[in-house]
Tab-separated table of N, CA, C and O in Angstrom:
chain	number	residue	atom	x	y	z
A	1	GLN	N	262.155	-38.753	116.780
A	1	GLN	CA	262.157	-38.011	115.411
A	1	GLN	C	262.233	-36.599	115.481
A	1	GLN	O	260.984	-35.445	115.785
A	2	VAL	N	262.720	-35.263	115.775
A	2	VAL	CA	263.432	-33.849	116.078
A	2	VAL	C	263.872	-33.020	114.533
A	2	VAL	O	264.665	-33.238	113.649
A	3	GLN	N	263.159	-32.502	113.859
A	3	GLN	CA	263.208	-31.379	113.598
A	3	GLN	C	264.724	-29.660	113.576
A	3	GLN	O	263.147	-29.148	114.490
A	4	LEU	N	265.116	-29.116	112.926
A	4	LEU	CA	265.656	-28.035	113.860
A	4	LEU	C	266.285	-26.890	112.759
A	4	LEU	O	266.518	-27.237	111.560
A	5	VAL	N	265.416	-25.646	112.926
A	5	VAL	CA	265.428	-25.122	111.780
A	5	VAL	C	266.616	-23.478	112.231
A	5	VAL	O	265.288	-23.008	112.684
A	6	GLU	N	267.426	-23.096	111.378
A	6	GLU	CA	268.585	-22.232	112.421
A	6	GLU	C	267.552	-20.483	111.523
A	6	GLU	O	268.013	-21.064	110.201
A	7	SER	N	267.778	-19.250	111.456
A	7	SER	CA	267.455	-18.165	111.133
A	7	SER	C	268.029	-17.510	111.260
A	7	SER	O	268.593	-16.937	112.640
A	8	GLY	N	268.280	-15.677	111.130
A	8	GLY	CA	268.862	-14.791	111.820
A	8	GLY	C	270.093	-13.958	111.195
A	8	GLY	O	270.770	-13.311	111.456
A	9	GLY	N	271.367	-15.861	110.547
A	9	GLY	CA	272.459	-14.917	110.477
A	9	GLY	C	272.058	-14.116	109.130
A	9	GLY	O	271.297	-14.107	108.189
A	10	GLY	N	273.577	-13.342	108.428
A	10	GLY	CA	273.741	-12.505	107.984
A	10	GLY	C	275.351	-11.790	107.981
A	10	GLY	O	275.969	-12.167	108.544
A	11	SER	N	275.238	-10.602	107.606
A	11	SER	CA	276.596	-9.811	106.825
A	11	SER	C	276.985	-8.974	108.156
A	11	SER	O	275.418	-7.357	107.587
A	12	VAL	N	277.845	-8.865	109.275
A	12	VAL	CA	277.419	-7.721	109.837
A	12	VAL	C	279.253	-6.914	110.227
A	12	VAL	O	280.166	-7.936	109.705
A	13	GLN	N	279.085	-5.354	110.351
A	13	GLN	CA	280.429	-5.184	110.390
A	13	GLN	C	281.166	-5.650	111.758
A	13	GLN	O	279.851	-5.539	113.279
A	14	PRO	N	282.545	-5.659	112.170
A	14	PRO	CA	282.920	-5.528	113.762
A	14	PRO	C	282.620	-4.678	114.465
A	14	PRO	O	281.774	-3.619	114.446
A	15	GLY	N	281.827	-5.371	116.043
A	15	GLY	CA	281.627	-4.696	116.484
A	15	GLY	C	279.766	-4.430	116.623
A	15	GLY	O	279.502	-4.306	117.346
A	16	GLY	N	279.308	-5.401	115.163
A	16	GLY	CA	277.862	-5.045	115.342
A	16	GLY	C	277.592	-6.121	116.165
A	16	GLY	O	277.339	-7.310	116.536
A	17	SER	N	275.620	-6.263	115.927
A	17	SER	CA	275.014	-7.291	116.910
A	17	SER	C	274.421	-8.559	115.660
A	17	SER	O	273.291	-7.761	114.528
A	18	LEU	N	274.001	-9.714	115.855
A	18	LEU	CA	272.611	-10.181	115.477
A	18	LEU	C	271.889	-11.308	115.785
A	18	LEU	O	272.818	-11.311	117.741
A	19	ARG	N	270.822	-12.141	115.918
A	19	ARG	CA	269.987	-12.013	116.858
A	19	ARG	C	269.757	-13.604	115.640
A	19	ARG	O	268.337	-13.630	114.882
A	20	LEU	N	270.182	-14.882	116.390
A	20	LEU	CA	269.895	-16.109	115.825
A	20	LEU	C	268.843	-16.322	116.297
A	20	LEU	O	268.328	-17.140	117.611
A	21	SER	N	267.739	-17.531	115.040
A	21	SER	CA	267.241	-18.619	116.443
A	21	SER	C	266.896	-20.250	116.231
A	21	SER	O	267.141	-19.792	114.271
A	22	CYS	N	265.985	-20.589	116.303
A	22	CYS	CA	265.994	-21.616	115.722
A	22	CYS	C	264.883	-22.587	116.560
A	22	CYS	O	264.564	-22.124	118.048
A	23	THR	N	264.067	-22.789	115.996
A	23	THR	CA	262.940	-23.419	115.857
A	23	THR	C	263.382	-25.185	115.770
A	23	THR	O	263.363	-25.527	114.843
A	24	ALA	N	262.145	-25.678	116.440
A	24	ALA	CA	262.645	-27.082	116.894
A	24	ALA	C	260.785	-28.278	116.472
A	24	ALA	O	259.966	-26.565	116.748
A	25	SER	N	260.644	-28.694	115.956
A	25	SER	CA	259.729	-29.062	115.720
A	25	SER	C	259.711	-30.888	115.533
A	25	SER	O	261.171	-30.889	116.025
A	26	GLY	N	258.061	-31.372	115.818
A	26	GLY	CA	259.081	-33.289	116.030
A	26	GLY	C	258.477	-33.077	118.103
A	26	GLY	O	257.755	-32.097	118.667
A	27	ARG	N	258.965	-34.464	118.036
A	27	ARG	CA	259.137	-35.026	119.757
A	27	ARG	C	260.298	-34.936	120.128
A	27	ARG	O	260.782	-35.874	120.362
A	28	LEU	N	259.892	-33.500	121.100
A	28	LEU	CA	260.920	-33.024	121.913
A	28	LEU	C	259.954	-34.146	123.350
A	28	LEU	O	259.378	-33.297	123.287
A	29	VAL	N	260.405	-34.338	124.629
A	29	VAL	CA	260.426	-34.038	125.674
A	29	VAL	C	260.693	-33.484	127.056
A	29	VAL	O	261.319	-31.979	126.161
A	30	ASP	N	260.733	-33.390	128.386
A	30	ASP	CA	260.753	-31.834	128.912
A	30	ASP	C	262.180	-31.825	129.375
A	30	ASP	O	262.267	-31.129	129.363
A	31	ALA	N	263.083	-33.068	129.313
A	31	ALA	CA	263.776	-32.772	128.827
A	31	ALA	C	265.076	-32.904	128.636
A	31	ALA	O	266.535	-34.264	128.049
A	32	TYR	N	265.669	-31.916	127.743
A	32	TYR	CA	266.519	-31.599	126.322
A	32	TYR	C	266.654	-30.825	126.449
A	32	TYR	O	266.225	-29.669	127.713
A	33	ALA	N	268.036	-30.279	125.624
A	33	ALA	CA	268.737	-29.022	126.186
A	33	ALA	C	269.096	-28.898	123.720
A	33	ALA	O	268.954	-29.573	123.517
A	34	ILE	N	268.932	-27.737	124.156
A	34	ILE	CA	269.457	-26.931	122.615
A	34	ILE	C	270.684	-26.042	122.767
A	34	ILE	O	271.109	-24.954	123.665
A	35	GLY	N	271.970	-26.256	121.627
A	35	GLY	CA	273.501	-25.690	121.660
A	35	GLY	C	273.619	-25.169	120.460
A	35	GLY	O	272.388	-25.309	119.809
A	36	TRP	N	274.224	-24.453	120.054
A	36	TRP	CA	274.761	-23.645	119.435
A	36	TRP	C	276.143	-23.557	119.367
A	36	TRP	O	276.794	-23.992	119.679
A	37	PHE	N	276.304	-24.146	117.840
A	37	PHE	CA	277.609	-24.456	117.477
A	37	PHE	C	277.940	-23.470	116.269
A	37	PHE	O	277.217	-23.145	115.517
A	38	ARG	N	279.862	-24.131	116.107
A	38	ARG	CA	279.676	-22.615	114.745
A	38	ARG	C	280.820	-23.501	114.363
A	38	ARG	O	281.841	-24.188	115.002
A	39	GLN	N	281.353	-23.426	113.031
A	39	GLN	CA	281.729	-23.725	112.699
A	39	GLN	C	282.903	-23.252	110.934
A	39	GLN	O	282.411	-23.039	110.125
A	40	ALA	N	284.010	-22.524	111.417
A	40	ALA	CA	284.522	-22.244	110.099
A	40	ALA	C	285.132	-22.931	109.264
A	40	ALA	O	285.806	-24.070	109.663
A	41	PRO	N	285.707	-22.145	108.436
A	41	PRO	CA	286.704	-23.288	106.722
A	41	PRO	C	287.601	-23.546	107.389
A	41	PRO	O	288.916	-23.248	108.496
A	42	GLY	N	288.088	-24.932	107.419
A	42	GLY	CA	288.930	-25.795	107.875
A	42	GLY	C	289.104	-25.879	109.310
A	42	GLY	O	290.327	-25.881	109.785
A	43	LYS	N	288.139	-25.312	109.803
A	43	LYS	CA	288.562	-25.348	111.585
A	43	LYS	C	287.422	-26.747	111.521
A	43	LYS	O	285.620	-26.851	112.057
A	44	GLU	N	287.497	-27.109	113.459
A	44	GLU	CA	286.735	-28.014	113.624
A	44	GLU	C	285.437	-27.258	114.239
A	44	GLU	O	285.532	-25.981	114.726
A	45	ARG	N	284.110	-27.597	114.573
A	45	ARG	CA	282.820	-27.187	114.684
A	45	ARG	C	282.980	-27.074	116.604
A	45	ARG	O	283.527	-27.872	117.281
A	46	GLU	N	282.451	-25.668	116.733
A	46	GLU	CA	283.052	-25.343	118.046
A	46	GLU	C	281.472	-25.133	119.213
A	46	GLU	O	281.231	-24.739	119.222
A	47	GLY	N	281.620	-25.487	120.550
A	47	GLY	CA	280.510	-25.012	121.342
A	47	GLY	C	280.092	-23.878	121.860
A	47	GLY	O	281.535	-22.779	121.886
A	48	ILE	N	278.844	-23.458	120.902
A	48	ILE	CA	279.398	-21.625	121.927
A	48	ILE	C	277.936	-21.104	123.299
A	48	ILE	O	278.854	-20.843	124.186
A	49	SER	N	276.877	-22.180	123.143
A	49	SER	CA	276.738	-21.944	124.156
A	49	SER	C	275.563	-23.052	124.755
A	49	SER	O	274.989	-24.189	123.270
A	50	CYS	N	274.780	-23.588	125.087
A	50	CYS	CA	273.775	-24.482	125.816
A	50	CYS	C	272.929	-23.916	126.754
A	50	CYS	O	273.406	-23.609	127.184
A	51	ILE	N	271.317	-24.371	126.278
A	51	ILE	CA	270.548	-23.812	127.661
A	51	ILE	C	269.640	-25.777	127.909
A	51	ILE	O	269.303	-26.374	126.912
A	52	SER	N	269.597	-25.925	128.925
A	52	SER	CA	268.693	-26.966	129.078
A	52	SER	C	267.062	-26.958	129.617
A	52	SER	O	267.121	-25.399	129.471
A	53	ASP	N	265.721	-28.098	129.661
A	53	ASP	CA	265.394	-27.580	129.889
A	53	ASP	C	264.582	-26.241	131.372
A	53	ASP	O	263.911	-25.661	131.375
A	54	ASP	N	265.472	-27.197	132.543
A	54	ASP	CA	265.554	-26.334	133.940
A	54	ASP	C	266.490	-25.239	133.068
A	54	ASP	O	267.053	-24.471	134.545
A	55	ASP	N	267.336	-24.049	132.453
A	55	ASP	CA	267.072	-23.168	131.844
A	55	ASP	C	268.789	-22.948	132.646
A	55	ASP	O	269.242	-22.209	133.024
A	56	ASP	N	269.725	-24.124	132.719
A	56	ASP	CA	270.890	-24.662	133.522
A	56	ASP	C	271.452	-24.065	132.023
A	56	ASP	O	271.141	-24.293	131.427
A	57	ILE	N	272.436	-23.391	131.897
A	57	ILE	CA	272.836	-21.967	130.768
A	57	ILE	C	274.596	-22.227	130.349
A	57	ILE	O	275.205	-22.425	131.793
A	58	TYR	N	275.347	-22.515	129.294
A	58	TYR	CA	276.781	-22.349	129.276
A	58	TYR	C	277.190	-21.612	128.295
A	58	TYR	O	276.784	-21.747	126.554
A	59	TYR	N	278.360	-21.179	128.350
A	59	TYR	CA	279.328	-20.449	127.591
A	59	TYR	C	280.488	-21.369	127.425
A	59	TYR	O	280.837	-21.209	128.064
A	60	GLY	N	281.057	-20.871	125.348
A	60	GLY	CA	282.350	-21.254	125.765
A	60	GLY	C	282.868	-19.639	125.764
A	60	GLY	O	282.325	-18.605	125.402
A	61	ASP	N	284.557	-20.437	125.793
A	61	ASP	CA	285.385	-19.104	126.488
A	61	ASP	C	285.031	-17.613	125.583
A	61	ASP	O	285.387	-17.187	125.779
A	62	SER	N	285.355	-18.585	124.361
A	62	SER	CA	285.443	-17.108	122.702
A	62	SER	C	284.103	-16.686	122.936
A	62	SER	O	284.309	-15.117	122.137
A	63	VAL	N	283.610	-16.259	123.824
A	63	VAL	CA	281.660	-16.334	123.231
A	63	VAL	C	281.286	-15.294	125.126
A	63	VAL	O	279.922	-14.226	124.875
A	64	LYS	N	282.173	-15.786	125.701
A	64	LYS	CA	281.003	-15.077	127.509
A	64	LYS	C	281.312	-13.775	127.597
A	64	LYS	O	282.404	-13.085	127.081
A	65	GLY	N	280.289	-13.122	127.648
A	65	GLY	CA	280.331	-12.009	127.716
A	65	GLY	C	279.781	-10.863	126.866
A	65	GLY	O	279.600	-9.762	126.829
A	66	ARG	N	279.197	-11.579	125.380
A	66	ARG	CA	279.522	-11.062	124.900
A	66	ARG	C	277.941	-11.857	123.931
A	66	ARG	O	276.930	-10.743	123.046
A	67	PHE	N	278.133	-13.841	124.270
A	67	PHE	CA	276.242	-13.774	122.991
A	67	PHE	C	275.573	-14.050	124.314
A	67	PHE	O	275.851	-14.134	125.951
A	68	THR	N	274.319	-14.027	124.081
A	68	THR	CA	273.715	-15.028	125.708
A	68	THR	C	271.926	-15.378	124.860
A	68	THR	O	271.899	-15.264	123.830
A	69	ILE	N	272.044	-17.184	125.586
A	69	ILE	CA	270.974	-17.195	124.937
A	69	ILE	C	269.973	-17.098	125.998
A	69	ILE	O	269.571	-17.027	126.752
A	70	SER	N	268.311	-17.904	125.080
A	70	SER	CA	267.183	-16.874	125.405
A	70	SER	C	266.269	-18.612	125.024
A	70	SER	O	267.065	-18.996	123.793
A	71	ARG	N	265.678	-19.146	125.864
A	71	ARG	CA	264.225	-20.218	125.443
A	71	ARG	C	263.456	-19.732	125.253
A	71	ARG	O	262.334	-19.062	126.259
A	72	ASP	N	261.878	-19.959	124.373
A	72	ASP	CA	260.735	-19.784	124.624
A	72	ASP	C	259.998	-21.088	123.769
A	72	ASP	O	259.655	-21.601	123.108
A	73	ASN	N	259.874	-21.611	125.506
A	73	ASN	CA	258.976	-23.448	125.865
A	73	ASN	C	257.942	-23.489	124.331
A	73	ASN	O	258.143	-24.494	123.567
A	74	ALA	N	256.972	-22.342	124.841
A	74	ALA	CA	255.592	-22.519	124.651
A	74	ALA	C	256.036	-22.757	122.659
A	74	ALA	O	255.562	-23.617	122.129
A	75	LYS	N	256.608	-21.721	122.407
A	75	LYS	CA	257.223	-21.498	120.464
A	75	LYS	C	258.593	-22.791	120.515
A	75	LYS	O	258.662	-22.883	118.963
A	76	LYS	N	259.024	-23.508	121.139
A	76	LYS	CA	260.210	-24.292	121.263
A	76	LYS	C	261.170	-23.882	120.195
A	76	LYS	O	261.447	-24.261	119.321
A	77	MET	N	261.708	-22.970	120.863
A	77	MET	CA	261.852	-21.590	119.996
A	77	MET	C	263.780	-21.601	120.645
A	77	MET	O	263.260	-21.576	121.980
A	78	VAL	N	264.496	-21.000	120.377
A	78	VAL	CA	265.633	-20.699	121.083
A	78	VAL	C	266.243	-19.486	120.650
A	78	VAL	O	267.029	-20.101	119.483
A	79	HIS	N	267.182	-18.526	121.355
A	79	HIS	CA	267.381	-17.547	119.792
A	79	HIS	C	268.978	-17.500	121.187
A	79	HIS	O	269.342	-17.456	122.525
A	80	LEU	N	269.715	-16.863	120.233
A	80	LEU	CA	270.996	-16.448	120.321
A	80	LEU	C	271.557	-14.796	120.269
A	80	LEU	O	271.539	-14.798	118.933
A	81	GLN	N	271.026	-13.912	121.136
A	81	GLN	CA	271.534	-12.681	120.957
A	81	GLN	C	273.629	-13.089	121.162
A	81	GLN	O	274.142	-12.763	122.144
A	82	MET	N	274.204	-11.624	119.494
A	82	MET	CA	275.071	-11.886	119.948
A	82	MET	C	275.145	-9.808	119.797
A	82	MET	O	275.386	-9.420	118.396
A	83	HIS	N	276.485	-9.780	120.512
A	83	HIS	CA	276.506	-8.194	120.334
A	83	HIS	C	278.256	-8.457	120.221
A	83	HIS	O	279.395	-9.612	120.317
A	84	GLY	N	278.497	-7.037	120.184
A	84	GLY	CA	280.153	-7.254	119.591
A	84	GLY	C	280.830	-8.391	119.166
A	84	GLY	O	282.215	-8.396	119.121
A	85	LEU	N	280.373	-8.205	117.787
A	85	LEU	CA	280.618	-9.574	116.843
A	85	LEU	C	282.350	-8.743	116.181
A	85	LEU	O	282.708	-8.099	116.001
A	86	LYS	N	283.017	-10.335	116.125
A	86	LYS	CA	284.008	-10.253	115.703
A	86	LYS	C	284.881	-10.917	114.256
A	86	LYS	O	284.025	-11.345	114.210
A	87	PRO	N	285.301	-10.176	113.557
A	87	PRO	CA	286.311	-11.532	112.344
A	87	PRO	C	285.939	-12.761	112.789
A	87	PRO	O	285.733	-13.241	111.523
A	88	GLU	N	286.287	-12.946	113.584
A	88	GLU	CA	286.955	-14.113	114.078
A	88	GLU	C	285.490	-14.384	114.625
A	88	GLU	O	285.482	-15.927	114.578
A	89	ASP	N	284.643	-14.372	114.735
A	89	ASP	CA	283.249	-15.033	114.759
A	89	ASP	C	282.439	-14.786	113.270
A	89	ASP	O	281.775	-16.383	113.470
A	90	THR	N	282.904	-15.305	112.702
A	90	THR	CA	282.330	-15.477	110.942
A	90	THR	C	282.343	-17.531	110.752
A	90	THR	O	283.905	-18.016	110.961
A	91	ALA	N	281.480	-17.928	110.687
A	91	ALA	CA	281.491	-19.446	110.778
A	91	ALA	C	279.218	-19.693	110.317
A	91	ALA	O	279.037	-19.111	109.505
A	92	VAL	N	279.657	-20.552	109.538
A	92	VAL	CA	278.014	-21.263	109.695
A	92	VAL	C	277.554	-21.536	111.092
A	92	VAL	O	278.515	-22.200	112.204
A	93	TYR	N	276.760	-21.535	111.343
A	93	TYR	CA	275.783	-21.325	112.753
A	93	TYR	C	275.137	-22.087	113.326
A	93	TYR	O	274.310	-22.538	112.308
A	94	TYR	N	274.837	-23.229	113.743
A	94	TYR	CA	274.592	-24.440	113.888
A	94	TYR	C	273.488	-24.133	115.513
A	94	TYR	O	274.119	-24.350	116.277
A	95	CYS	N	272.702	-24.730	115.474
A	95	CYS	CA	271.507	-25.121	115.546
A	95	CYS	C	271.304	-26.482	116.593
A	95	CYS	O	271.302	-27.007	116.102
A	96	ALA	N	271.549	-27.011	117.626
A	96	ALA	CA	271.501	-28.774	117.821
A	96	ALA	C	270.573	-29.563	119.659
A	96	ALA	O	270.354	-28.656	119.671
A	97	ALA	N	269.680	-30.382	118.750
A	97	ALA	CA	269.025	-30.776	120.315
A	97	ALA	C	269.631	-31.838	120.590
A	97	ALA	O	269.934	-32.990	120.261
A	98	VAL	N	269.364	-32.619	122.222
A	98	VAL	CA	269.921	-33.972	122.782
A	98	VAL	C	269.089	-34.067	124.165
A	98	VAL	O	267.919	-32.863	124.524
A	99	ILE	N	268.049	-34.849	124.294
A	99	ILE	CA	267.743	-35.509	124.623
A	99	ILE	C	268.689	-35.546	126.207
A	99	ILE	O	268.284	-36.713	126.830
A	100	ASP	N	268.954	-35.099	126.739
A	100	ASP	CA	269.671	-34.835	128.570
A	100	ASP	C	269.950	-32.813	128.257
A	100	ASP	O	269.176	-32.249	128.099
A	101	SER	N	271.183	-33.151	129.267
A	101	SER	CA	270.843	-32.118	129.963
A	101	SER	C	272.352	-31.003	129.135
A	101	SER	O	272.792	-32.394	128.861
A	102	CYS	N	272.825	-29.965	129.262
A	102	CYS	CA	273.635	-29.116	128.895
A	102	CYS	C	274.556	-29.664	129.876
A	102	CYS	O	276.267	-30.549	129.278
A	103	PHE	N	274.990	-30.197	131.172
A	103	PHE	CA	275.147	-30.819	131.989
A	103	PHE	C	275.951	-32.131	130.775
A	103	PHE	O	277.812	-32.402	131.297
A	104	ASN	N	275.431	-33.280	131.295
A	104	ASN	CA	275.996	-34.274	130.852
A	104	ASN	C	276.506	-34.340	129.302
A	104	ASN	O	277.627	-34.764	128.834
A	105	SER	N	275.746	-33.301	128.461
A	105	SER	CA	276.564	-33.853	126.563
A	105	SER	C	276.826	-31.968	125.912
A	105	SER	O	278.287	-32.812	125.216
A	106	PHE	N	276.363	-31.156	126.187
A	106	PHE	CA	276.709	-29.787	125.802
A	106	PHE	C	278.478	-29.969	126.174
A	106	PHE	O	278.992	-29.943	125.201
A	107	GLN	N	278.886	-30.114	126.413
A	107	GLN	CA	281.258	-30.438	127.263
A	107	GLN	C	281.836	-31.498	126.025
A	107	GLN	O	282.471	-31.535	126.534
A	108	LYS	N	280.931	-32.403	126.041
A	108	LYS	CA	281.247	-32.868	125.097
A	108	LYS	C	281.594	-33.097	123.815
A	108	LYS	O	282.271	-33.544	123.257
A	109	GLY	N	281.075	-32.010	123.642
A	109	GLY	CA	280.949	-31.215	121.990
A	109	GLY	C	280.342	-31.464	120.881
A	109	GLY	O	279.297	-32.015	121.439
A	110	PRO	N	280.267	-31.297	120.212
A	110	PRO	CA	279.502	-31.964	118.759
A	110	PRO	C	278.457	-33.931	119.208
A	110	PRO	O	278.014	-33.607	119.038
A	111	ASN	N	280.337	-33.738	119.639
A	111	ASN	CA	278.827	-35.309	119.092
A	111	ASN	C	277.887	-35.668	120.187
A	111	ASN	O	277.677	-36.903	120.766
A	112	GLY	N	278.075	-34.785	121.573
A	112	GLY	CA	277.078	-35.106	122.539
A	112	GLY	C	275.775	-35.331	122.076
A	112	GLY	O	274.767	-34.642	123.402
A	113	MET	N	275.503	-33.806	121.142
A	113	MET	CA	274.044	-33.257	120.468
A	113	MET	C	273.817	-34.915	120.019
A	113	MET	O	274.725	-35.238	118.901
A	114	ASP	N	272.480	-34.866	118.975
A	114	ASP	CA	271.477	-35.575	117.982
A	114	ASP	C	271.058	-35.587	116.961
A	114	ASP	O	271.048	-35.966	116.049
A	115	PHE	N	270.421	-34.204	117.458
A	115	PHE	CA	269.976	-33.598	116.038
A	115	PHE	C	270.814	-31.915	115.640
A	115	PHE	O	270.766	-31.241	116.453
A	116	TRP	N	270.383	-31.923	113.921
A	116	TRP	CA	271.062	-30.788	114.069
A	116	TRP	C	270.669	-29.468	113.290
A	116	TRP	O	269.338	-30.832	111.891
A	117	GLY	N	269.943	-29.108	112.906
A	117	GLY	CA	269.774	-27.398	112.489
A	117	GLY	C	271.001	-27.924	110.997
A	117	GLY	O	271.332	-28.842	110.847
A	118	ARG	N	270.720	-27.704	109.289
A	118	ARG	CA	271.192	-26.908	108.344
A	118	ARG	C	271.814	-26.227	108.313
A	118	ARG	O	273.340	-25.213	107.937
A	119	GLY	N	272.268	-24.883	109.698
A	119	GLY	CA	272.478	-23.652	109.627
A	119	GLY	C	272.353	-22.572	109.357
A	119	GLY	O	272.258	-22.291	107.712
A	120	THR	N	273.354	-21.881	109.513
A	120	THR	CA	273.094	-20.470	108.826
A	120	THR	C	274.153	-19.669	109.011
A	120	THR	O	274.919	-19.406	110.057
A	121	LEU	N	274.276	-18.697	108.167
A	121	LEU	CA	275.836	-18.646	107.978
A	121	LEU	C	276.439	-16.494	108.565
A	121	LEU	O	275.011	-15.621	107.911
A	122	VAL	N	277.346	-16.341	109.325
A	122	VAL	CA	277.699	-15.527	109.660
A	122	VAL	C	278.750	-14.640	109.766
A	122	VAL	O	279.832	-15.306	109.714
A	123	THR	N	278.562	-13.757	108.336
A	123	THR	CA	279.725	-13.315	108.233
A	123	THR	C	280.115	-11.876	108.799
A	123	THR	O	279.590	-10.672	108.575
A	124	VAL	N	281.432	-11.543	109.503
A	124	VAL	CA	281.709	-10.125	110.363
A	124	VAL	C	282.706	-10.175	109.343
A	124	VAL	O	283.846	-10.678	109.369
A	125	SER	N	283.087	-8.833	108.918
A	125	SER	CA	284.681	-7.887	107.997
A	125	SER	C	283.652	-6.524	107.502
A	125	SER	O	282.377	-6.337	107.779
A	126	SER	N	284.367	-6.021	107.913
A	126	SER	CA	284.520	-4.733	106.865
A	126	SER	C	284.137	-3.902	106.330
A	126	SER	O	283.989	-4.975	105.027
């Protein structure tokens, strides 16, 4: 059983920055991956980024060049640094975990992940 908690959401102006964090607890083995997803009202849940235990990293096309994912294994934390935020980035952001690699799981979409946090809201507006 794995528990995930997101933090760092808030309201920013277009062009601003936020840093989201995901803290994991419970029984995680070495071969795990943590992904970030987001969901805006009326839209499908979208994969944003993923990082595997071996630091294999993926980004969704909509955030490439603007978002950076990183991890701290000792603290069981994963961070998502977001720059150049746009109104269309407004959504609830979720972190998710799977006992597998990003290669095997993240590109399957949300159904590829097994454990989910409750989300943190990011609002980008003038």
